[in-house]
Short mmCIF file of C-alpha atoms and ligand atoms in Angstrom, two decimals:
data_model
loop_
_atom_site.label_atom_id
_atom_site.label_comp_id
_atom_site.label_asym_id
_atom_site.label_seq_id
_atom_site.Cartn_x
_atom_site.Cartn_y
_atom_site.Cartn_z
CA MET A 832 -32.99 7.82 -9.85
CA ALA A 833 -29.37 8.87 -10.09
CA HIS A 834 -28.34 10.96 -13.08
CA LEU A 835 -25.18 10.37 -15.09
CA LEU A 836 -23.54 12.73 -17.54
CA LEU A 837 -21.43 11.00 -20.11
CA VAL A 838 -18.77 12.98 -21.98
CA ASP A 839 -16.85 11.45 -24.87
CA ASP A 840 -16.12 12.54 -28.41
CA ASP A 841 -16.31 9.01 -29.76
CA PRO A 842 -19.94 8.40 -30.81
CA GLU A 843 -19.58 4.65 -30.48
CA ALA A 844 -18.24 4.91 -26.94
CA LEU A 845 -21.06 7.32 -26.07
CA GLU A 846 -23.57 4.84 -27.26
CA TRP A 847 -22.42 1.73 -25.50
CA LEU A 848 -21.47 3.49 -22.29
CA SER A 849 -24.86 5.12 -22.26
CA GLU A 850 -26.66 1.79 -22.76
CA PHE A 851 -24.55 0.32 -20.05
CA ALA A 852 -25.31 3.09 -17.54
CA LYS A 853 -29.02 2.92 -18.29
CA ALA A 854 -28.99 -0.80 -17.66
CA GLU A 855 -27.43 0.00 -14.28
CA GLY A 856 -30.41 2.23 -13.48
CA PHE A 857 -29.07 5.70 -14.27
CA THR A 858 -30.75 8.39 -16.33
CA VAL A 859 -28.15 9.51 -18.84
CA SER A 860 -27.32 12.64 -20.79
CA GLN A 861 -24.55 12.73 -23.36
CA ALA A 862 -22.08 15.37 -24.43
CA ASP A 863 -19.26 15.21 -26.98
CA SER A 864 -17.21 18.20 -25.82
CA LEU A 865 -16.45 20.30 -22.75
CA ARG A 866 -18.75 23.01 -24.05
CA ALA A 867 -21.70 20.65 -24.49
CA ALA A 868 -21.01 19.12 -21.08
CA ARG A 869 -21.06 22.56 -19.43
CA ILE A 870 -24.45 23.31 -20.93
CA HIS A 871 -25.84 20.06 -19.54
CA MET A 872 -24.31 20.69 -16.15
CA SER A 873 -25.81 24.16 -15.89
CA ARG A 874 -29.25 22.58 -16.38
CA LEU A 875 -28.88 19.54 -14.20
CA GLN A 876 -26.09 18.63 -11.82
CA PRO A 877 -25.25 14.98 -12.45
CA ASP A 878 -24.73 12.53 -9.59
CA VAL A 879 -22.05 10.92 -11.69
CA LEU A 880 -19.82 12.54 -14.27
CA LEU A 881 -18.18 9.93 -16.48
CA THR A 882 -15.80 11.70 -18.80
CA ASP A 883 -13.10 10.92 -21.30
CA LEU A 884 -9.86 12.71 -20.53
CA GLN A 885 -9.02 13.90 -24.05
CA LEU A 886 -11.81 15.99 -25.55
CA PRO A 887 -11.67 18.17 -28.68
CA ASP A 888 -11.82 21.39 -26.67
CA GLY A 889 -9.75 20.44 -23.62
CA LYS A 890 -9.31 17.94 -20.82
CA GLY A 891 -12.24 16.19 -19.14
CA VAL A 892 -10.84 16.93 -15.68
CA GLU A 893 -11.46 20.62 -16.21
CA LEU A 894 -15.15 19.90 -15.69
CA VAL A 895 -14.44 19.31 -12.01
CA ASN A 896 -14.19 23.06 -11.64
CA ASP A 897 -17.64 23.55 -13.17
CA LEU A 898 -19.42 21.46 -10.59
CA GLU A 899 -21.54 23.52 -8.22
CA THR A 900 -20.84 21.30 -5.27
CA ARG A 901 -17.91 18.98 -5.46
CA ASP A 902 -19.23 16.66 -2.76
CA SER A 903 -22.46 15.61 -4.43
CA THR A 904 -21.06 14.58 -7.82
CA GLU A 905 -18.79 11.64 -8.34
CA VAL A 906 -16.29 12.19 -11.09
CA VAL A 907 -15.02 9.14 -12.95
CA LEU A 908 -12.37 9.71 -15.55
CA ILE A 909 -11.56 7.55 -18.55
CA THR A 910 -7.91 7.82 -19.46
CA GLY A 911 -5.82 6.54 -22.33
CA HIS A 912 -3.37 3.77 -21.67
CA ALA A 913 -0.24 5.70 -20.84
CA SER A 914 -1.64 8.52 -18.77
CA VAL A 915 -0.95 7.55 -15.23
CA GLU A 916 0.13 11.15 -14.61
CA SER A 917 -3.25 12.45 -15.66
CA ALA A 918 -4.95 9.90 -13.45
CA VAL A 919 -2.91 11.20 -10.54
CA GLU A 920 -3.82 14.74 -11.48
CA ALA A 921 -7.49 13.74 -11.72
CA LEU A 922 -7.46 12.21 -8.27
CA ARG A 923 -5.74 15.27 -6.92
CA LEU A 924 -8.42 17.50 -8.44
CA GLY A 925 -11.16 15.44 -6.84
CA ALA A 926 -12.05 12.67 -9.30
CA SER A 927 -13.19 9.71 -7.28
CA ASP A 928 -12.09 7.07 -9.71
CA TYR A 929 -10.70 6.43 -13.14
CA LEU A 930 -10.83 3.79 -15.83
CA VAL A 931 -8.17 2.95 -18.35
CA LYS A 932 -9.06 2.34 -22.01
CA PRO A 933 -10.21 -0.04 -23.31
CA VAL A 934 -12.84 0.18 -20.61
CA ASP A 935 -13.37 -3.11 -18.85
CA MET A 936 -17.12 -3.72 -18.44
CA GLU A 937 -16.78 -5.49 -15.11
CA ARG A 938 -14.78 -2.61 -13.67
CA LEU A 939 -17.20 -0.04 -14.96
CA LYS A 940 -20.08 -2.00 -13.49
CA ALA A 941 -18.32 -2.23 -10.15
CA ILE A 942 -17.70 1.52 -10.17
CA LEU A 943 -21.25 2.44 -11.15
CA ARG A 944 -22.70 0.16 -8.49
CA ARG A 945 -20.75 1.74 -5.72
CA VAL A 946 -20.69 5.30 -7.01
CA PRO A 947 -23.87 6.36 -5.21
CA ARG A 948 -22.21 5.15 -2.01
CA THR A 949 -18.93 6.97 -2.55
CA GLY A 950 -20.41 10.36 -1.74
CA GLU A 951 -21.81 9.05 1.53
CA LEU A 952 -18.57 7.31 2.33
CA ARG A 953 -16.60 10.45 1.70
CA ALA A 954 -18.92 12.47 3.93
CA GLU A 955 -18.64 9.82 6.65
CA ILE A 956 -14.87 9.86 6.42
CA GLY A 957 -14.88 13.66 6.52
CA GLU A 958 -16.86 13.68 9.75
CA LEU A 959 -14.79 10.92 11.20
CA ARG A 960 -11.63 12.76 10.31
CA ASP A 961 -12.72 15.95 12.04
CA GLU A 962 -13.87 14.05 15.08
CA LEU A 963 -10.78 11.91 15.33
CA ARG A 964 -8.50 14.81 14.68
CA ARG A 965 -9.63 16.31 17.94
CA LEU A 966 -8.78 13.05 19.66
CA GLY A 967 -5.41 12.71 17.92
CA ARG A 968 -6.18 9.54 16.02
CA PHE A 969 -7.46 8.24 12.69
CA GLY A 970 -8.90 4.74 12.81
CA HIS A 971 -6.29 2.79 14.76
CA ILE A 972 -3.53 5.22 13.86
CA LEU A 973 -2.54 7.46 16.73
CA GLY A 974 -0.90 10.85 16.57
CA SER A 975 -1.85 14.51 16.43
CA SER A 976 1.36 16.05 15.09
CA ALA A 977 1.31 18.10 11.88
CA PRO A 978 2.83 15.37 9.69
CA MET A 979 0.14 12.98 10.92
CA GLN A 980 -2.66 15.45 10.16
CA LYS A 981 -1.33 15.62 6.64
CA LEU A 982 -1.26 11.84 6.52
CA TYR A 983 -4.89 11.59 7.70
CA ASP A 984 -5.91 13.97 4.93
CA GLN A 985 -4.22 11.82 2.31
CA LEU A 986 -5.64 8.59 3.73
CA GLY A 987 -9.14 10.03 3.89
CA ARG A 988 -8.90 11.26 0.34
CA VAL A 989 -7.57 8.10 -1.24
CA ALA A 990 -9.44 5.47 0.83
CA PRO A 991 -12.80 5.59 -0.98
CA THR A 992 -11.22 5.45 -4.46
CA SER A 993 -9.78 2.37 -6.11
CA ALA A 994 -6.40 3.98 -6.68
CA THR A 995 -3.25 1.99 -6.11
CA VAL A 996 -1.23 3.40 -3.23
CA LEU A 997 2.49 3.13 -2.64
CA LEU A 998 3.35 3.49 1.05
CA THR A 999 6.91 4.37 1.85
CA GLY A 1000 8.60 5.02 5.16
CA GLU A 1001 11.17 3.61 7.53
CA SER A 1002 10.63 0.32 9.27
CA GLY A 1003 8.01 0.50 12.02
CA THR A 1004 6.38 3.76 10.91
CA GLY A 1005 3.00 2.08 10.45
CA LYS A 1006 2.81 1.28 6.74
CA GLU A 1007 0.81 -1.87 7.29
CA LEU A 1008 -1.46 -0.11 9.75
CA ALA A 1009 -2.07 2.63 7.17
CA ALA A 1010 -2.83 0.03 4.48
CA GLN A 1011 -5.34 -1.66 6.78
CA THR A 1012 -6.89 1.73 7.50
CA ILE A 1013 -7.28 2.49 3.79
CA HIS A 1014 -9.06 -0.83 3.41
CA ASP A 1015 -11.29 -0.27 6.45
CA MET A 1016 -12.36 3.11 5.17
CA SER A 1017 -13.20 1.89 1.69
CA ARG A 1018 -16.28 0.16 0.41
CA ARG A 1019 -14.18 -2.97 0.28
CA LYS A 1020 -14.12 -3.18 4.07
CA LYS A 1021 -16.43 -6.20 4.23
CA SER A 1022 -14.19 -8.15 1.83
CA PRO A 1023 -10.77 -9.52 2.74
CA PHE A 1024 -7.64 -7.50 3.41
CA LEU A 1025 -4.74 -9.78 2.58
CA PRO A 1026 -1.16 -8.80 3.35
CA LEU A 1027 1.64 -10.61 1.52
CA ASN A 1028 5.26 -10.00 2.45
CA CYS A 1029 7.05 -10.37 -0.89
CA GLY A 1030 10.39 -10.77 0.90
CA ALA A 1031 9.17 -13.71 2.94
CA VAL A 1032 8.04 -16.03 0.16
CA SER A 1033 10.66 -17.90 -1.78
CA PRO A 1034 11.09 -16.59 -5.33
CA GLN A 1035 10.12 -20.04 -6.67
CA LEU A 1036 6.76 -19.99 -4.94
CA ILE A 1037 5.67 -16.39 -5.10
CA GLU A 1038 3.99 -16.60 -8.50
CA SER A 1039 1.76 -19.45 -7.45
CA GLU A 1040 1.12 -17.73 -4.10
CA LEU A 1041 -0.12 -14.66 -5.94
CA PHE A 1042 -2.00 -16.15 -8.85
CA GLY A 1043 -2.67 -19.73 -7.76
CA HIS A 1044 -1.97 -22.84 -9.76
CA GLU A 1045 -3.67 -25.80 -11.37
CA LYS A 1046 -3.12 -29.32 -10.21
CA GLY A 1047 0.03 -30.76 -11.77
CA SER A 1048 1.38 -27.44 -13.06
CA PHE A 1049 4.73 -28.10 -11.34
CA THR A 1050 6.30 -30.78 -9.14
CA GLY A 1051 4.56 -30.68 -5.81
CA ALA A 1052 1.40 -29.01 -7.12
CA ASP A 1053 -0.82 -31.89 -6.14
CA ARG A 1054 -4.03 -29.93 -6.08
CA GLN A 1055 -5.51 -26.72 -7.37
CA HIS A 1056 -4.56 -23.71 -5.30
CA LYS A 1057 -6.22 -20.32 -5.13
CA GLY A 1058 -3.76 -17.47 -5.00
CA TYR A 1059 -3.90 -14.19 -3.14
CA PHE A 1060 -5.52 -12.38 -6.07
CA GLU A 1061 -8.42 -14.80 -6.10
CA ARG A 1062 -8.85 -14.88 -2.36
CA ALA A 1063 -8.76 -11.08 -2.13
CA HIS A 1064 -11.58 -10.73 -4.68
CA GLY A 1065 -13.63 -7.64 -3.91
CA GLY A 1066 -11.08 -6.64 -1.30
CA THR A 1067 -7.55 -5.35 -0.93
CA LEU A 1068 -4.17 -6.95 -1.46
CA PHE A 1069 -1.28 -5.45 0.48
CA LEU A 1070 2.06 -6.22 -1.17
CA ASP A 1071 4.63 -5.52 1.49
CA GLU A 1072 8.34 -5.17 0.63
CA ILE A 1073 7.46 -4.88 -3.02
CA THR A 1074 11.11 -4.38 -4.00
CA GLU A 1075 11.79 -7.97 -2.92
CA MET A 1076 9.50 -9.33 -5.62
CA PRO A 1077 11.43 -11.10 -8.41
CA GLN A 1078 11.66 -9.03 -11.61
CA GLU A 1079 9.78 -11.50 -13.85
CA LEU A 1080 6.92 -11.41 -11.43
CA GLN A 1081 6.94 -7.62 -11.37
CA VAL A 1082 6.25 -7.77 -15.11
CA LYS A 1083 3.31 -10.08 -14.49
CA LEU A 1084 1.97 -7.94 -11.68
CA LEU A 1085 2.08 -4.89 -13.90
CA ARG A 1086 0.10 -6.76 -16.53
CA VAL A 1087 -2.54 -7.67 -13.96
CA LEU A 1088 -2.80 -4.08 -12.79
CA GLU A 1089 -3.29 -2.87 -16.33
CA SER A 1090 -5.63 -5.56 -17.63
CA GLY A 1091 -7.52 -6.40 -14.44
CA THR A 1092 -7.08 -10.09 -15.23
CA PHE A 1093 -4.61 -12.80 -14.31
CA THR A 1094 -4.04 -16.47 -15.03
CA ARG A 1095 -3.28 -19.31 -12.65
CA VAL A 1096 0.10 -20.98 -13.10
CA GLY A 1097 -0.34 -23.83 -15.55
CA THR A 1098 -3.39 -22.36 -17.30
CA THR A 1099 -4.12 -19.84 -20.01
CA SER A 1100 -7.68 -18.74 -19.27
CA PRO A 1101 -7.78 -15.29 -17.71
CA ILE A 1102 -9.63 -14.68 -14.45
CA SER A 1103 -10.82 -11.17 -13.73
CA ALA A 1104 -9.57 -9.57 -10.56
CA ASP A 1105 -11.56 -6.98 -8.66
CA VAL A 1106 -8.72 -6.35 -6.27
CA ARG A 1107 -7.27 -3.11 -5.03
CA VAL A 1108 -3.52 -3.24 -4.68
CA LEU A 1109 -1.63 -1.35 -2.00
CA ALA A 1110 2.14 -1.73 -1.90
CA ALA A 1111 4.82 -0.77 0.59
CA THR A 1112 8.56 -0.55 0.90
CA ASN A 1113 10.92 0.75 3.54
CA ARG A 1114 13.54 1.57 0.93
CA SER A 1115 13.49 4.64 -1.24
CA PRO A 1116 11.54 3.45 -4.30
CA GLU A 1117 13.56 5.74 -6.56
CA SER A 1118 16.82 4.16 -5.51
CA ALA A 1119 15.27 0.70 -5.73
CA VAL A 1120 14.51 1.60 -9.36
CA SER A 1121 18.04 2.77 -10.03
CA ASP A 1122 19.47 -0.31 -8.27
CA GLY A 1123 17.41 -2.47 -10.58
CA LYS A 1124 15.33 -3.92 -7.73
CA LEU A 1125 12.05 -2.32 -8.77
CA ARG A 1126 10.99 -2.10 -12.38
CA GLU A 1127 10.44 1.48 -13.42
CA ASP A 1128 7.14 0.79 -15.22
CA LEU A 1129 5.74 -0.99 -12.17
CA TYR A 1130 6.94 1.82 -9.95
CA HIS A 1131 5.02 4.38 -12.00
CA ARG A 1132 1.93 2.22 -12.00
CA LEU A 1133 2.04 1.70 -8.22
CA ASN A 1134 2.93 5.26 -7.49
CA VAL A 1135 -0.48 6.62 -8.58
CA PHE A 1136 -0.96 7.90 -5.06
CA PRO A 1137 2.26 7.93 -3.02
CA ILE A 1138 2.06 8.25 0.74
CA SER A 1139 5.13 8.60 2.88
CA MET A 1140 4.90 7.74 6.55
CA PRO A 1141 6.72 10.22 8.79
CA PRO A 1142 9.46 8.83 11.05
CA LEU A 1143 8.67 8.99 14.76
CA ARG A 1144 11.53 11.40 15.55
CA GLU A 1145 9.79 14.02 13.37
CA ARG A 1146 6.47 13.62 15.07
CA GLY A 1147 7.00 15.89 18.09
CA THR A 1148 4.68 15.20 21.03
CA ASP A 1149 3.33 12.05 19.37
CA ILE A 1150 6.26 10.28 21.02
CA GLU A 1151 4.84 10.98 24.44
CA LEU A 1152 1.25 10.38 23.33
CA LEU A 1153 2.12 6.97 21.92
CA ALA A 1154 4.27 6.00 24.89
CA GLU A 1155 1.44 6.89 27.30
CA HIS A 1156 -1.02 5.03 25.10
CA PHE A 1157 1.01 1.81 25.07
CA LEU A 1158 1.57 2.13 28.83
CA ASP A 1159 -2.18 2.64 29.42
CA LEU A 1160 -2.96 -0.53 27.51
CA LEU A 1161 -0.52 -2.51 29.64
CA ASN A 1162 -1.80 -0.94 32.87
CA LYS A 1163 -5.34 -1.94 31.91
CA GLN A 1164 -4.26 -5.44 31.00
CA GLU A 1165 -2.37 -5.98 34.23
CA SER A 1166 -4.57 -3.83 36.49
CA SER A 1167 -1.56 -1.74 37.43
CA ALA A 1168 -0.83 1.99 37.52
CA LYS A 1169 2.78 2.30 36.43
CA LYS A 1170 4.00 5.72 35.33
CA PHE A 1171 6.90 7.28 33.46
CA ALA A 1172 9.27 9.45 35.49
CA PRO A 1173 9.64 12.95 33.97
CA ALA A 1174 13.30 12.22 33.21
CA THR A 1175 12.27 9.14 31.26
CA ILE A 1176 9.83 11.20 29.17
CA ALA A 1177 12.66 13.62 28.43
CA ALA A 1178 14.83 10.68 27.37
CA LEU A 1179 12.08 9.48 25.04
CA TYR A 1180 12.25 12.81 23.24
CA ALA A 1181 16.03 12.66 23.04
CA HIS A 1182 16.09 9.19 21.51
CA SER A 1183 16.10 8.98 17.69
CA TRP A 1184 13.84 5.90 17.34
CA PRO A 1185 15.39 4.23 14.30
CA GLY A 1186 12.79 1.45 14.67
CA ASN A 1187 10.01 4.04 14.99
CA VAL A 1188 6.66 3.12 16.55
CA ARG A 1189 7.50 -0.58 16.69
CA GLU A 1190 10.64 0.19 18.68
CA LEU A 1191 8.68 2.48 21.01
CA LYS A 1192 6.02 -0.16 21.57
CA ASN A 1193 8.63 -2.82 22.35
CA TYR A 1194 10.49 -0.43 24.60
CA VAL A 1195 7.38 0.36 26.65
CA GLN A 1196 6.64 -3.33 27.01
CA ARG A 1197 10.14 -4.06 28.24
CA ALA A 1198 10.25 -1.09 30.60
CA PHE A 1199 6.81 -1.98 31.96
CA ILE A 1200 7.99 -5.44 32.93
CA LEU A 1201 11.21 -4.19 34.49
CA ALA A 1202 9.72 -1.29 36.48
CA ASP A 1203 7.97 -1.46 39.85
CA ASP A 1204 5.70 1.60 39.96
CA ILE A 1205 7.73 4.27 38.25
CA ILE A 1206 9.55 3.79 34.98
CA ASP A 1207 12.76 5.52 35.98
CA SER A 1208 15.39 7.05 33.78
CA ASN A 1209 17.65 4.04 34.34
CA LEU A 1210 15.10 2.30 32.12
CA ALA A 1211 15.28 5.00 29.43
CA PRO A 1212 15.74 3.79 25.86
CA THR A 1213 19.33 3.08 24.91
CA VAL A 1214 20.93 3.54 21.59
CA VAL A 1215 22.19 0.40 19.95
CA ALA A 1216 24.82 2.28 18.05
CA GLN A 1217 26.99 0.55 15.52
CA PRO A 1218 30.12 -0.21 17.46
CA ASP A 1219 33.21 1.50 16.05
CA SER A 1220 34.95 -1.78 16.58
CA ALA A 1221 32.73 -3.57 14.09
CA PRO A 1222 34.86 -5.37 11.50
CA LEU A 1223 35.19 -3.82 8.07
CA LEU A 1224 34.15 -5.55 4.90
CA SER A 1225 36.08 -4.71 1.78
CA VAL A 1226 34.76 -5.37 -1.67
CA ARG A 1227 36.50 -5.14 -4.97
CA VAL A 1228 34.95 -2.84 -7.57
CA GLY A 1229 33.21 -5.03 -10.07
CA THR A 1230 31.63 -7.31 -7.48
CA THR A 1231 27.91 -7.83 -8.13
CA LEU A 1232 25.40 -6.29 -5.74
CA ASP A 1233 24.02 -9.74 -5.00
CA GLU A 1234 27.44 -10.91 -3.95
CA VAL A 1235 28.01 -7.83 -1.80
CA SER A 1236 24.71 -8.19 -0.02
CA ARG A 1237 25.38 -11.85 0.60
CA ARG A 1238 28.77 -11.12 2.15
CA LEU A 1239 27.40 -8.26 4.22
CA ILE A 1240 24.53 -10.38 5.48
CA GLU A 1241 26.83 -13.22 6.42
CA ALA A 1242 29.34 -10.92 8.09
CA THR A 1243 26.65 -9.08 10.06
CA LEU A 1244 25.17 -12.36 11.19
CA ALA A 1245 28.55 -13.62 12.34
CA GLU A 1246 29.11 -10.37 14.24
CA CYS A 1247 25.68 -10.24 15.95
CA GLY A 1248 25.19 -13.90 16.58
CA SER A 1249 21.42 -13.33 16.48
CA LYS A 1250 19.25 -13.20 13.38
CA ARG A 1251 16.88 -10.68 14.95
CA LYS A 1252 19.73 -8.28 15.75
CA ALA A 1253 21.32 -8.80 12.35
CA ALA A 1254 18.05 -8.05 10.58
CA ASP A 1255 17.60 -4.86 12.64
CA MET A 1256 21.12 -3.74 11.86
CA LEU A 1257 20.72 -4.47 8.15
CA GLY A 1258 17.37 -2.70 8.08
CA ILE A 1259 15.48 -5.67 6.68
CA SER A 1260 12.74 -7.78 8.21
CA LEU A 1261 13.53 -11.02 9.94
CA LYS A 1262 11.50 -12.86 7.31
CA THR A 1263 13.55 -11.35 4.51
CA LEU A 1264 16.72 -12.42 6.29
CA TYR A 1265 15.48 -16.00 6.62
CA ASN A 1266 14.46 -15.95 2.99
CA ARG A 1267 17.88 -14.79 1.86
CA LEU A 1268 19.68 -17.35 3.97
CA ALA A 1269 17.50 -20.11 2.53
CA ALA A 1270 18.27 -18.88 -0.99
CA TYR A 1271 22.04 -18.93 -0.29
CA LYS A 1272 21.75 -22.46 1.03
CA ASN A 1273 19.98 -23.46 -2.16
CA GLU A 1274 22.61 -21.83 -4.35
CA ASP A 1275 25.37 -23.62 -2.46
CA GLY A 1276 23.49 -26.89 -2.78
CA GLU A 1277 23.25 -26.46 -6.54
CA GLU A 1278 26.92 -25.62 -6.82
CA GLU A 1279 27.94 -28.69 -4.85
CA GLU A 1280 25.68 -30.77 -7.01
CA GLN A 1281 27.37 -29.42 -10.13
CA GLU A 1282 30.82 -29.99 -8.66
CA ARG A 1283 29.90 -33.54 -7.80
CA HIS A 1284 28.75 -34.10 -11.37
CA ALA A 1285 31.92 -32.54 -12.73
CA ALA A 1286 34.14 -34.69 -10.51
N1 ATP B 543 0.55 5.79 14.48
C1 ATP B 543 0.46 4.62 15.13
N2 ATP B 543 -0.41 4.49 16.14
C2 ATP B 543 -0.48 3.32 16.83
N3 ATP B 543 0.23 2.24 16.56
C3 ATP B 543 1.12 2.32 15.57
C4 ATP B 543 1.27 3.52 14.79
N4 ATP B 543 2.21 3.28 13.85
C5 ATP B 543 2.63 2.03 14.03
N5 ATP B 543 1.98 1.43 15.05
C6 ATP B 543 2.23 0.07 15.56
O1 ATP B 543 3.62 -0.18 15.41
C7 ATP B 543 3.86 -1.49 14.91
C8 ATP B 543 4.57 -1.40 13.57
O2 ATP B 543 3.69 -0.89 12.58
P1 ATP B 543 3.64 -1.49 11.09
O3 ATP B 543 3.81 -2.97 11.12
O4 ATP B 543 2.42 -0.97 10.44
O5 ATP B 543 4.95 -0.80 10.50
P2 ATP B 543 5.61 -0.93 9.07
O6 ATP B 543 5.89 0.43 8.60
O7 ATP B 543 4.79 -1.84 8.23
O8 ATP B 543 7.00 -1.63 9.43
P3 ATP B 543 7.98 -2.56 8.50
O9 ATP B 543 8.57 -1.66 7.47
O10 ATP B 543 9.02 -3.03 9.45
O11 ATP B 543 7.15 -3.65 7.95
C9 ATP B 543 2.52 -2.17 14.83
O12 ATP B 543 2.31 -2.87 16.04
C10 ATP B 543 1.55 -1.00 14.72
O13 ATP B 543 0.28 -1.35 15.21
MG1 MG B 544 5.25 -3.77 7.45
#
């Protein structure tokens, strides 16, 4: 039977938590201070250490240092409402999970049920990491450069916990791949992994996409609809382009993250959500906060465990490794044996890869089709530099950011003539571009409508 040490200075909390843990099949000892906890630990190493953060004689996390072997005890920390920083610190020090007060019974139950597995999972990941490191990959992520080794460490550490992760990095660096990997290496792997691109759903629909709606809750809602949160139950929700989420919805998302419950549009009864949230953005989240695109409170809540994906140009020999990998795949598919000329490899290193791994993958595909046997340097990647002749856009100080982005989007589109190219140049996804254009159309429609009424 697994043993749990419970540390809390609130006698009531000690009592109910202890009853709860016993009902889950643990033997339990209780301590009301760090000192008392240390005495217990010297007698019997617990399999689970469930501790309050604030104790009369110090912080619960300090107990991590008293564990004989870090790997065989799972540390779960209970933090007060506003202590995201301490939760981050706890995870950094090796806590495997944390709960926010008031402790939600369903969450605690979920944690206790999987806690005995976390140790195994961590050991498995550790082995996997060492093994894969030799091969220059981690799950489906390829690369053996130093920044990637650091990334694998972070992914391996955070995957088995339920921490929220904020993935940042330029377009095409593998944020979605990393999110999928975190899911695959967690105990949620058998439940769904659902990606939602917040920039691709119209602002009017995103709330009902996320939380679902009841029949008749708005025009067009002709039947009940389960949202992403419900469908991802037990699994992971990947909120891509989080800065594109409308502000009102960011408030609601924050509430869900803090309370673990949500309500369908058109209802008031809360539904509990056992969903791990991973979010990503290819903008700097700090500047998104200062531009008013990302709410600061949500940013702090998401940023419990930040991971930044290194750009390809800083990944040294990974460029060649990835290029050869993508070429191998194509050679296998087409039963061919095409090769890169040495000069082409050199050109790959010289290129700056603004579109990162996605650009490299597309490049290899294109070059593969165009080449006979050898991919010669005439097929080396070319820079699509911003032409000096591109027209200038002038804006008067005092113009709103929304207006500026609209004018820039329209001007870029007119210049490129292709939505794909315009999106690349603007550094946004094609879906986001479509979404914006649809919104502008709507706005114009409304204006015309008003004018017609006025006339
Ligand atoms: N390290 C890697 N190893 C192998 N494939 C990779 C790696 N990184 C990215 N890829 C591949 O590159 C493509 C782009 O990756 P992904 O969609 O995860 O990027 P992203 O950071 O989410 O981009 P965006 O910001 O544009 O959404 C995918 O096909 C992915 O499988
Ligand atoms: Mg992506």
